[in-house]
Coordinates of C-alpha atoms (C1' of nucleotides) in Angstrom, one line a residue:
Chain H
M1 CA 247.5 115.8 165.1
D2 CA 247.9 119.6 165.6
G3 CA 248.7 122.2 163.1
N4 CA 250.5 124.5 165.4
I5 CA 253.1 126.4 163.5
V6 CA 255.8 128.1 165.5
T7 CA 256.8 131.4 164.1
F8 CA 259.6 132.4 166.3
A9 CA 258.9 135.9 167.4
P10 CA 261.7 137.5 169.3
T11 CA 261.0 139.9 172.1
S12 CA 263.4 142.4 173.5
S13 CA 264.2 140.4 176.7
T14 CA 267.9 140.0 177.3
C15 CA 270.0 137.6 179.4
G16 CA 270.6 140.4 181.8
T17 CA 266.9 140.3 182.8
C18 CA 266.7 136.5 182.9
R19 CA 266.3 135.0 186.3
W20 CA 268.0 131.7 185.1
S21 CA 271.0 133.0 183.3
K22 CA 273.3 131.4 185.8
F23 CA 272.1 128.0 184.8
C24 CA 272.0 128.8 181.1
V25 CA 274.3 127.4 178.5
A26 CA 274.2 130.7 176.7
R27 CA 275.0 132.8 179.7
H28 CA 278.3 134.0 178.2
A29 CA 277.0 134.2 174.7
E30 CA 275.4 137.6 174.9
T31 CA 278.3 139.5 176.4
E32 CA 280.7 137.9 173.9
Q33 CA 278.8 139.2 171.0
R34 CA 280.3 141.8 168.8
S35 CA 278.5 145.1 168.1
G36 CA 275.9 145.6 165.4
A37 CA 273.2 143.4 163.8
P38 CA 270.7 141.1 165.6
K39 CA 272.9 139.5 168.2
G40 CA 273.0 137.2 171.2
P41 CA 270.3 134.8 172.2
L42 CA 266.8 136.0 171.4
C43 CA 263.9 135.3 173.6
G44 CA 260.7 134.4 171.7
A45 CA 257.1 134.8 172.5
P46 CA 255.6 132.2 174.9
L47 CA 254.5 128.8 173.6
R48 CA 251.3 127.3 174.8
R49 CA 251.0 123.7 176.1
G50 CA 251.1 121.3 173.2
T51 CA 252.9 123.7 170.8
H52 CA 255.9 122.2 169.1
L53 CA 259.1 124.2 169.1
F54 CA 260.4 121.8 166.4
R55 CA 259.8 118.3 165.2
Q56 CA 262.1 115.5 164.3
G57 CA 263.1 116.0 160.7
D58 CA 262.6 119.7 160.6
E59 CA 265.4 121.8 159.2
L60 CA 267.8 122.8 161.8
K61 CA 267.7 126.6 162.2
S62 CA 268.5 127.3 165.8
L63 CA 269.5 125.8 169.1
Y64 CA 267.2 126.8 171.9
V65 CA 267.4 127.3 175.6
V66 CA 264.4 127.0 177.9
R67 CA 263.8 130.4 179.6
A68 CA 260.6 129.7 181.5
G69 CA 258.2 126.8 181.7
S70 CA 259.1 123.2 180.7
V71 CA 259.2 121.0 177.6
K72 CA 259.5 117.4 176.7
C73 CA 261.8 116.0 174.1
Y74 CA 260.9 112.8 172.3
T75 CA 261.8 110.6 169.3
D76 CA 259.6 108.7 166.9
S77 CA 260.4 105.3 165.6
E78 CA 259.8 104.4 162.0
D79 CA 256.7 102.5 163.0
G80 CA 255.1 105.5 164.7
C81 CA 255.7 104.9 168.4
E82 CA 257.2 107.5 170.6
Q83 CA 259.7 107.6 173.4
T84 CA 260.0 110.6 175.6
I85 CA 263.7 111.2 176.1
A86 CA 263.7 114.0 178.6
F87 CA 261.8 116.7 180.4
Q88 CA 263.6 120.0 180.3
F89 CA 263.5 123.1 182.4
P90 CA 264.9 126.7 182.4
G91 CA 268.6 126.8 181.3
D92 CA 268.4 123.5 179.4
L93 CA 269.6 123.3 175.9
L94 CA 267.4 122.0 173.1
G95 CA 268.1 120.8 169.6
F96 CA 271.7 119.9 169.8
D97 CA 271.1 116.4 168.4
G98 CA 270.6 118.1 165.0
M99 CA 274.1 119.5 164.9
G100 CA 275.5 116.6 163.0
G101 CA 273.2 117.0 160.1
G102 CA 270.8 119.6 158.8
A103 CA 267.8 118.4 160.7
Y104 CA 266.5 118.0 164.3
Q105 CA 266.6 114.4 165.4
S106 CA 264.0 114.8 168.1
S107 CA 260.8 116.7 168.7
V108 CA 260.3 119.3 171.4
V109 CA 256.8 120.3 172.7
A110 CA 255.8 122.7 175.5
L111 CA 254.3 121.0 178.6
E112 CA 253.0 124.3 179.9
T113 CA 253.2 128.0 178.8
T114 CA 256.9 128.1 178.0
A115 CA 259.4 130.7 176.7
V116 CA 262.6 129.8 174.9
C117 CA 265.6 131.7 173.7
A118 CA 267.0 131.0 170.3
L119 CA 270.7 130.7 169.2
P120 CA 270.3 131.1 165.5
L121 CA 272.5 129.0 163.3
P122 CA 275.0 129.1 161.7
R123 CA 275.9 132.4 163.3
G124 CA 275.1 131.1 166.7
A125 CA 277.2 128.0 166.1
Q126 CA 280.2 130.2 165.1
A127 CA 279.8 132.3 168.2
L128 CA 279.6 129.1 170.2
V129 CA 282.8 127.8 168.7
E130 CA 284.7 131.1 168.6
S131 CA 284.4 131.9 172.2
A132 CA 286.3 129.6 174.6
Q133 CA 284.0 130.6 177.4
V134 CA 280.8 129.8 175.5
S135 CA 282.3 126.7 174.0
A136 CA 283.1 125.4 177.5
D137 CA 279.5 126.1 178.5
L138 CA 278.3 124.2 175.5
M139 CA 280.5 121.2 176.3
R140 CA 279.2 121.2 179.8
A141 CA 275.6 121.3 178.6
V142 CA 276.1 118.6 176.0
S143 CA 278.0 116.2 178.2
S144 CA 275.4 116.7 180.9
Q145 CA 272.8 115.7 178.3
L146 CA 274.8 112.6 177.5
I147 CA 274.9 111.7 181.2
D148 CA 271.2 112.3 181.5
R149 CA 270.6 109.9 178.7
Q150 CA 272.9 107.3 180.2
N151 CA 271.0 107.5 183.4
H152 CA 267.7 107.2 181.5
A153 CA 269.0 104.0 179.9
L154 CA 270.1 102.7 183.3
L155 CA 266.6 103.5 184.6
L156 CA 264.8 101.8 181.7
G157 CA 267.1 98.8 181.7
Q158 CA 267.8 98.0 185.3
K159 CA 265.0 99.3 187.5
S160 CA 261.6 98.1 188.5
A161 CA 258.6 100.3 187.9
Q162 CA 258.6 101.5 191.5
A163 CA 262.3 102.4 191.4
R164 CA 261.8 104.2 188.1
M165 CA 259.0 106.3 189.6
S166 CA 261.1 107.1 192.7
T167 CA 264.1 108.0 190.7
F168 CA 262.1 110.2 188.5
L169 CA 260.6 112.1 191.4
L170 CA 264.0 112.5 193.0
S171 CA 265.4 113.9 189.8
L172 CA 262.6 116.4 189.6
S173 CA 263.2 117.3 193.2
A174 CA 266.9 117.9 192.6
R175 CA 266.2 120.0 189.6
F176 CA 263.7 122.2 191.3
A177 CA 266.1 122.6 194.3
A178 CA 268.9 123.6 191.9
R179 CA 266.6 126.4 190.6
G180 CA 265.8 127.6 194.1
C181 CA 262.4 126.0 194.3
S182 CA 261.2 123.6 197.0
R183 CA 262.8 120.2 197.0
T184 CA 259.7 118.6 198.5
E185 CA 256.7 120.4 197.0
F186 CA 256.1 121.0 193.4
N187 CA 253.6 120.8 190.6
L188 CA 254.1 118.3 187.8
S189 CA 254.0 120.0 184.4
M190 CA 253.4 116.6 182.7
S191 CA 250.4 114.3 182.7
R192 CA 250.4 110.7 184.0
Q193 CA 250.5 109.6 180.4
E194 CA 253.6 111.6 179.8
I195 CA 255.3 110.2 182.9
A196 CA 254.3 106.7 181.8
N197 CA 255.9 107.1 178.4
Y198 CA 259.1 108.6 179.9
L199 CA 259.4 105.7 182.3
A200 CA 258.2 103.2 179.8
V201 CA 255.4 101.7 181.8
A202 CA 251.6 101.7 181.4
V203 CA 249.6 104.7 182.6
E204 CA 247.7 102.4 184.9
T205 CA 251.0 101.5 186.6
I206 CA 251.9 105.1 187.2
S207 CA 248.5 105.6 188.8
R208 CA 249.0 102.5 191.0
L209 CA 252.5 103.6 192.0
F210 CA 251.3 107.0 193.1
S211 CA 248.7 105.3 195.2
D212 CA 251.2 102.9 196.7
L213 CA 253.6 105.7 197.6
Q214 CA 250.8 107.6 199.2
R215 CA 249.7 104.6 201.2
R216 CA 253.2 104.1 202.4
G217 CA 253.4 107.7 203.6
V218 CA 256.2 108.6 201.2
L219 CA 254.2 111.1 199.2
A220 CA 251.1 113.3 199.3
V221 CA 249.6 113.7 195.9
D222 CA 246.8 115.9 194.8
R223 CA 246.3 115.9 191.1
R224 CA 249.6 117.3 189.8
F225 CA 250.7 118.7 193.1
V226 CA 253.2 116.4 194.8
R227 CA 254.6 116.7 198.3
I228 CA 257.5 114.5 199.3
L229 CA 256.9 113.4 202.9
S230 CA 260.1 111.4 203.2
L231 CA 263.0 111.9 201.0
P232 CA 265.0 109.1 202.7
K233 CA 262.2 106.6 202.0
L234 CA 262.0 107.7 198.4
E235 CA 265.7 107.3 198.0
L236 CA 265.5 103.8 199.4
M237 CA 262.8 102.9 196.9
A238 CA 264.8 104.4 194.0
H239 CA 267.5 101.8 194.6
E240 CA 265.3 98.7 194.9
G241 CA 265.9 97.6 191.4
K242 CA 265.9 94.3 189.8
G243 CA 269.1 93.3 191.6
A244 CA 272.7 94.0 190.6
S245 CA 273.7 92.7 187.3
V246 CA 276.8 90.6 186.5
A247 CA 280.2 92.1 186.6
H248 CA 282.0 93.3 183.5
A249 CA 285.1 91.4 182.5
Chain R
M1 CA 287.4 92.6 189.7
D2 CA 290.5 93.1 187.6
G3 CA 293.5 95.1 188.3
N4 CA 294.4 96.0 184.8
I5 CA 296.0 99.4 184.8
V6 CA 296.2 101.1 181.5
T7 CA 299.3 103.0 181.0
F8 CA 298.7 104.8 177.7
A9 CA 301.8 104.0 175.6
P10 CA 301.8 106.0 172.4
T11 CA 303.2 104.4 169.3
S12 CA 304.3 106.3 166.2
S13 CA 301.3 105.5 164.1
T14 CA 299.7 108.5 162.4
C15 CA 296.3 109.3 161.0
G16 CA 297.9 109.1 157.5
T17 CA 298.4 105.4 158.0
C18 CA 295.0 104.8 159.6
R19 CA 292.5 102.8 157.5
W20 CA 289.6 104.4 159.3
S21 CA 290.5 108.1 159.3
K22 CA 287.6 109.0 157.0
F23 CA 285.2 107.9 159.8
C24 CA 287.3 109.4 162.5
V25 CA 286.2 112.4 164.6
A26 CA 289.9 113.4 164.7
R27 CA 290.5 113.2 161.1
H28 CA 291.3 116.9 160.8
A29 CA 293.0 117.2 164.1
E30 CA 296.4 116.0 163.0
T31 CA 296.9 118.3 160.1
E32 CA 295.6 121.2 162.0
Q33 CA 298.2 120.9 164.7
R34 CA 300.9 123.5 165.0
S35 CA 304.6 122.6 164.9
G36 CA 306.6 121.4 167.8
A37 CA 305.9 119.4 171.0
P38 CA 303.9 116.1 171.2
K39 CA 301.0 116.8 168.9
G40 CA 297.9 115.4 167.2
P41 CA 296.1 112.2 168.1
L42 CA 298.4 109.5 169.5
C43 CA 297.8 105.9 168.9
G44 CA 298.4 103.7 171.9
A45 CA 299.5 100.1 172.3
P46 CA 296.7 97.6 171.9
L47 CA 294.4 96.7 174.8
R48 CA 293.5 93.1 175.5
R49 CA 289.9 92.0 175.9
G50 CA 288.7 93.0 179.4
T51 CA 291.1 95.8 179.8
H52 CA 289.5 99.1 180.8
L53 CA 290.5 102.2 179.0
F54 CA 289.0 104.3 181.8
R55 CA 286.4 103.9 184.5
Q56 CA 283.5 106.0 185.6
G57 CA 284.9 108.5 188.1
D58 CA 288.5 108.4 186.8
E59 CA 290.1 111.8 186.2
L60 CA 289.5 113.0 182.7
K61 CA 292.8 113.1 180.9
S62 CA 292.0 112.4 177.2
L63 CA 289.3 111.8 174.8
Y64 CA 289.9 108.7 172.7
V65 CA 288.9 107.4 169.3
V66 CA 288.7 103.7 168.6
R67 CA 291.3 102.8 166.0
A68 CA 290.9 99.0 165.7
G69 CA 288.8 96.5 167.5
S70 CA 285.8 97.3 169.6
V71 CA 284.8 98.4 173.1
K72 CA 281.7 98.7 175.2
C73 CA 280.7 101.7 177.2
Y74 CA 278.7 101.3 180.4
T75 CA 277.5 103.1 183.5
D76 CA 277.2 101.9 187.1
S77 CA 274.3 102.9 189.3
E78 CA 274.9 103.7 193.0
D79 CA 273.7 100.3 194.0
G80 CA 276.2 98.5 191.8
C81 CA 274.2 97.4 188.8
E82 CA 275.5 98.1 185.3
Q83 CA 273.9 99.2 182.1
T84 CA 275.8 98.9 178.8
I85 CA 275.2 102.1 176.9
A86 CA 276.9 101.4 173.6
F87 CA 279.2 99.2 171.6
Q88 CA 281.8 101.2 169.7
F89 CA 283.9 100.6 166.7
P90 CA 286.7 102.3 164.7
G91 CA 286.2 106.0 164.4
D92 CA 283.9 106.3 167.4
L93 CA 284.6 108.8 170.1
L94 CA 285.1 107.8 173.7
G95 CA 284.9 109.8 176.9
F96 CA 283.1 112.9 175.9
D97 CA 280.6 112.5 178.8
G98 CA 283.4 113.6 181.1
M99 CA 283.8 117.0 179.4
G100 CA 281.4 118.8 181.7
G101 CA 283.4 117.9 184.8
G102 CA 286.8 116.6 185.6
A103 CA 285.9 112.9 185.5
Y104 CA 284.7 110.3 183.1
Q105 CA 281.0 109.5 183.6
S106 CA 281.1 106.0 182.1
S107 CA 283.5 103.1 181.8
V108 CA 285.0 101.8 178.6
V109 CA 286.4 98.3 178.3
A110 CA 287.8 96.4 175.3
L111 CA 285.7 93.6 173.8
E112 CA 288.6 92.2 171.9
T113 CA 292.2 93.3 171.2
T114 CA 291.7 97.0 170.5
A115 CA 293.7 100.0 169.7
V116 CA 292.7 103.6 170.5
C117 CA 294.0 107.0 169.7
A118 CA 294.2 109.6 172.4
L119 CA 293.4 113.3 172.2
P120 CA 295.0 114.5 175.4
L121 CA 293.3 117.3 177.4
P122 CA 293.3 120.2 177.8
R123 CA 295.6 120.7 174.9
G124 CA 293.4 118.4 172.8
A125 CA 290.3 120.3 173.8
Q126 CA 291.8 123.6 172.8
A127 CA 292.7 122.2 169.4
L128 CA 289.2 120.8 169.1
V129 CA 287.7 124.2 169.8
E130 CA 290.2 126.4 168.0
S131 CA 289.8 124.7 164.6
A132 CA 286.5 125.2 163.0
Q133 CA 287.0 122.0 160.9
V134 CA 287.8 119.8 163.9
S135 CA 285.1 121.4 165.9
A136 CA 282.5 120.6 163.3
D137 CA 283.7 117.0 163.3
L138 CA 283.3 117.0 167.1
M139 CA 279.8 118.3 166.9
R140 CA 278.9 115.6 164.4
A141 CA 280.4 112.9 166.6
V142 CA 278.7 114.1 169.8
S143 CA 275.3 114.7 168.2
S144 CA 275.5 111.3 166.7
Q145 CA 276.1 109.9 170.1
L146 CA 273.1 111.7 171.4
I147 CA 271.0 110.2 168.6
D148 CA 272.4 106.7 169.3
R149 CA 271.3 107.1 173.0
Q150 CA 267.9 108.3 172.0
N151 CA 267.5 105.3 169.8
H152 CA 268.7 103.1 172.7
A153 CA 266.0 104.6 174.9
L154 CA 263.4 104.0 172.2
L155 CA 264.6 100.4 172.0
L156 CA 264.5 99.8 175.7
G157 CA 261.2 101.6 176.2
Q158 CA 259.1 100.6 173.3
K159 CA 260.3 97.3 171.8
S160 CA 259.7 93.7 172.6
A161 CA 262.7 91.4 173.3
Q162 CA 262.5 90.1 169.7
A163 CA 262.4 93.6 168.2
R164 CA 265.3 94.7 170.4
M165 CA 267.4 91.8 169.2
S166 CA 266.5 92.4 165.5
T167 CA 267.2 96.1 165.8
F168 CA 270.6 95.4 167.4
L169 CA 271.6 93.0 164.7
L170 CA 270.5 95.5 162.0
S171 CA 272.5 98.3 163.7
L172 CA 275.6 96.1 163.7
S173 CA 275.0 95.2 160.1
A174 CA 274.8 98.8 159.1
R175 CA 277.9 99.7 161.0
F176 CA 279.9 97.0 159.5
A177 CA 278.6 97.9 156.0
A178 CA 279.6 101.6 156.6
R179 CA 283.1 100.3 157.3
G180 CA 283.3 98.3 154.2
C181 CA 282.7 94.9 155.8
S182 CA 279.9 92.5 155.0
R183 CA 276.4 93.6 155.8
T184 CA 275.3 90.1 156.2
E185 CA 278.1 88.1 157.8
F186 CA 280.1 89.1 160.8
N187 CA 281.6 88.0 164.1
L188 CA 280.1 89.4 167.3
S189 CA 282.9 90.8 169.5
M190 CA 280.6 90.6 172.5
S191 CA 279.2 87.7 174.5
R192 CA 275.6 86.8 174.9
Q193 CA 275.8 88.2 178.4
E194 CA 276.9 91.5 177.1
I195 CA 274.2 91.6 174.4
A196 CA 271.7 90.8 177.1
N197 CA 272.8 93.7 179.3
Y198 CA 272.8 96.1 176.4
L199 CA 269.3 95.1 175.4
A200 CA 268.2 94.8 179.0
V201 CA 266.9 91.2 178.9
A202 CA 268.0 88.0 180.5
V203 CA 270.9 86.0 178.9
E204 CA 268.5 83.0 178.5
T205 CA 266.2 85.2 176.5
I206 CA 269.0 86.2 174.1
S207 CA 269.8 82.5 173.6
R208 CA 266.1 81.7 172.9
L209 CA 265.8 84.6 170.5
F210 CA 268.9 83.4 168.5
S211 CA 267.3 80.0 168.3
D212 CA 263.9 81.4 167.2
L213 CA 265.6 83.5 164.5
Q214 CA 267.4 80.5 163.2
R215 CA 264.3 78.3 163.3
R216 CA 262.5 81.0 161.2
G217 CA 265.3 81.0 158.7
V218 CA 266.3 84.7 159.4
L219 CA 269.7 84.0 160.7
A220 CA 272.4 81.3 160.7
V221 CA 274.4 81.5 164.0
D222 CA 277.5 79.6 164.9
R223 CA 278.8 80.7 168.2
R224 CA 279.8 84.3 167.6
F225 CA 279.5 84.1 163.9
V226 CA 276.3 85.5 162.5
R227 CA 275.0 85.3 158.9
I228 CA 271.8 87.2 158.1
L229 CA 269.8 85.1 155.7
S230 CA 267.0 87.6 155.2
L231 CA 267.5 91.3 155.9
P232 CA 263.9 92.1 155.0
K233 CA 262.5 89.6 157.5
L234 CA 264.9 91.0 160.1
E235 CA 263.7 94.5 159.4
L236 CA 260.1 93.3 159.8
M237 CA 260.8 91.8 163.2
A238 CA 262.7 94.9 164.3
H239 CA 259.4 96.9 164.0
E240 CA 257.1 94.4 165.7
G241 CA 257.2 96.4 169.0
K242 CA 254.7 96.6 171.7
G243 CA 252.3 98.6 169.5
A244 CA 252.4 102.3 168.8
S245 CA 252.0 104.5 171.8
V246 CA 249.6 107.4 172.1
A247 CA 250.1 110.7 170.3
H248 CA 251.8 113.6 171.8
A249 CA 249.6 116.7 172.4
Chain J
dC1 C1' 292.1 65.3 179.7
dG2 C1' 289.5 67.7 183.0
dC3 C1' 287.9 72.1 184.8
dC4 C1' 285.4 76.2 184.1
dC5 C1' 282.7 79.3 181.9
dT6 C1' 279.4 80.2 178.3
dT7 C1' 275.4 78.8 176.0
dT8 C1' 271.2 76.3 175.5
dT9 C1' 266.7 74.4 176.7
dG10 C1' 262.8 73.5 179.9
dA11 C1' 259.3 74.6 183.5
dG12 C1' 257.2 77.5 186.6
dG13 C1' 256.5 82.2 188.7
dC14 C1' 255.8 87.1 188.8
dA15 C1' 255.8 92.0 187.5
dT16 C1' 253.7 94.5 184.5
dT17 C1' 250.4 94.8 180.8
dT18 C1' 245.9 94.6 178.9
dC19 C1' 241.1 95.0 179.2
dA20 C1' 237.2 97.0 181.4
dA21 C1' 234.5 100.1 183.9
dA22 C1' 233.7 104.0 187.0
dC23 C1' 234.9 108.6 188.2
dA24 C1' 237.0 113.2 187.9
dT25 C1' 238.4 117.1 185.1
dT26 C1' 238.6 120.2 181.4
dG27 C1' 236.9 122.4 177.6
dT28 C1' 232.9 123.8 174.4
dG29 C1' 228.8 125.7 172.7
dG30 C1' 224.2 126.8 173.5
Chain F
dC1 C1' 226.1 129.1 183.5
dC2 C1' 225.1 124.6 182.6
dA3 C1' 224.9 120.3 179.8
dC4 C1' 227.7 117.5 177.3
dA5 C1' 231.6 115.6 175.1
dA6 C1' 236.3 114.5 175.3
dT7 C1' 240.1 113.5 177.9
dG8 C1' 242.7 112.1 181.9
dT9 C1' 242.8 109.2 186.2
dT10 C1' 241.9 105.5 189.3
dT11 C1' 240.9 100.7 190.5
dG12 C1' 240.1 95.7 189.7
dA13 C1' 240.7 91.2 187.4
dA14 C1' 242.6 88.4 184.0
dA15 C1' 246.4 87.6 180.6
dT16 C1' 251.2 87.4 179.2
dG17 C1' 256.0 88.2 178.1
dC18 C1' 260.0 87.8 180.3
dC19 C1' 262.6 86.3 184.3
dT20 C1' 264.2 83.0 187.6
dC21 C1' 265.7 78.6 188.7
dA22 C1' 267.6 74.3 187.3
dA23 C1' 270.2 71.3 184.7
dA24 C1' 272.7 69.6 180.7
dA25 C1' 275.5 70.4 176.6
dG26 C1' 279.2 72.7 174.3
dG27 C1' 283.7 75.0 173.8
dG28 C1' 288.2 77.1 175.5
dC29 C1' 292.4 76.5 177.9
dG30 C1' 295.9 75.0 181.2

DNA sequence: CGCCCTTTTGAGGCATTTCAAACATTGTGG
DNA sequence: CCACAATGTTTGAAATGCCTCAAAAGGGCG
């Protein structure tokens, strides 16, 4: 497909200069480092859209944190089809699924020009474990990833296409808001195709859903720019699923 | 629904007597404990089918490990529908999704008479963090959970009902085999309804799929007893998805 | 034995997919 | 800077996999 090779080239940026450090799983990692030697998270040169940070099966060398831009994380099945697992933004942790073995278990690719910081292993892992503060951050980041994936399963398993789309937009909205950006106006860094894969519907369905939402006055969409005209309506649509399922014993 | 209250009642069983300790995330936790005070993982009294170990939103008090039997883990959406996230067996870790906050983010209920061991928090968490050995085990367990959930998303997003069912059976088969049980003959601890929810299809579809698989000579099914007659055929069906999706940039 | 819940099987309906075609956008090389 | 190719987006119409509804058969348990 593409022969992009990522040579991770650290720059001199530090966490102190990072706008997003307060969301960052590694926010305590730098200050906790001991003196001497290359230390702390290292920020690499920007990745262009379409460049892979790592691929499923690659040897695990570092964990990463998104510093600027956005990425998508996806898995391949044996028979070559792909499922996007998550879209990730500044402060989000990448690559943890490889920690159980020696290899990444998902692929990560930049959606736009994106910078990431590296926590090289195993030194990084030791730092993560040795510091109670950092370790707590890591726990938080990982459990939040588990929760995200549980919600993704809920979305794929129980919601209609319309509800999936609405839920997705609300989730983006919340994440932009948490980062101090507008809750109601933003640019999508992913294509319709990529949204379709994440929500597990056809591209054409995504297109139709955007049209519907515009017709109903919930959204204004111009290419990748989205303005949410009515958050309450959108929340309503996010809950119109396939009906409640049976109770557990 | 049910008013079962779990009062966790520790017994005197230790990891040394546990048949599954070699699969267990806590296998190094006991020996690493310091002297004095209640210590190490504690095995509780058995839970009956339908008893909840904890529910989404409950205060996080312990992590648990399945010691015997099996459980299912599920999440509720705001509008009351449920999605089963995983079925879990001896050695599997429960409750980690609560580590980021003070509350569990999923519910766990016994599928059959089930024993679990508790790693009480925060003492347990400290032990987990302080011991490099235990911490490595924990990393492995958690990353393996992330991978399971990625595969679940792949299953829900990209596979036909038939392929979901086949994949599910193969996954059970592999897990039984890993625990020294038969790869081809086993009893399901979950109902058709529960399988249906996990695979996100209707119960009737599950029933029809079992019938199909029997008719094709892939399985022999008698109530909850399943015998796999042809693993290769089953593997073939597990990959007949909805066709490969488009390539990522 | 009889009630209840689970499982099975059939028939029809619907949400979403697939196929097809027009249009817009982006990138490329002359 | 424009023409052209490649890719992404939108919309319509037809096809389909799975769901919903309905009803009967099969255990489990008091």
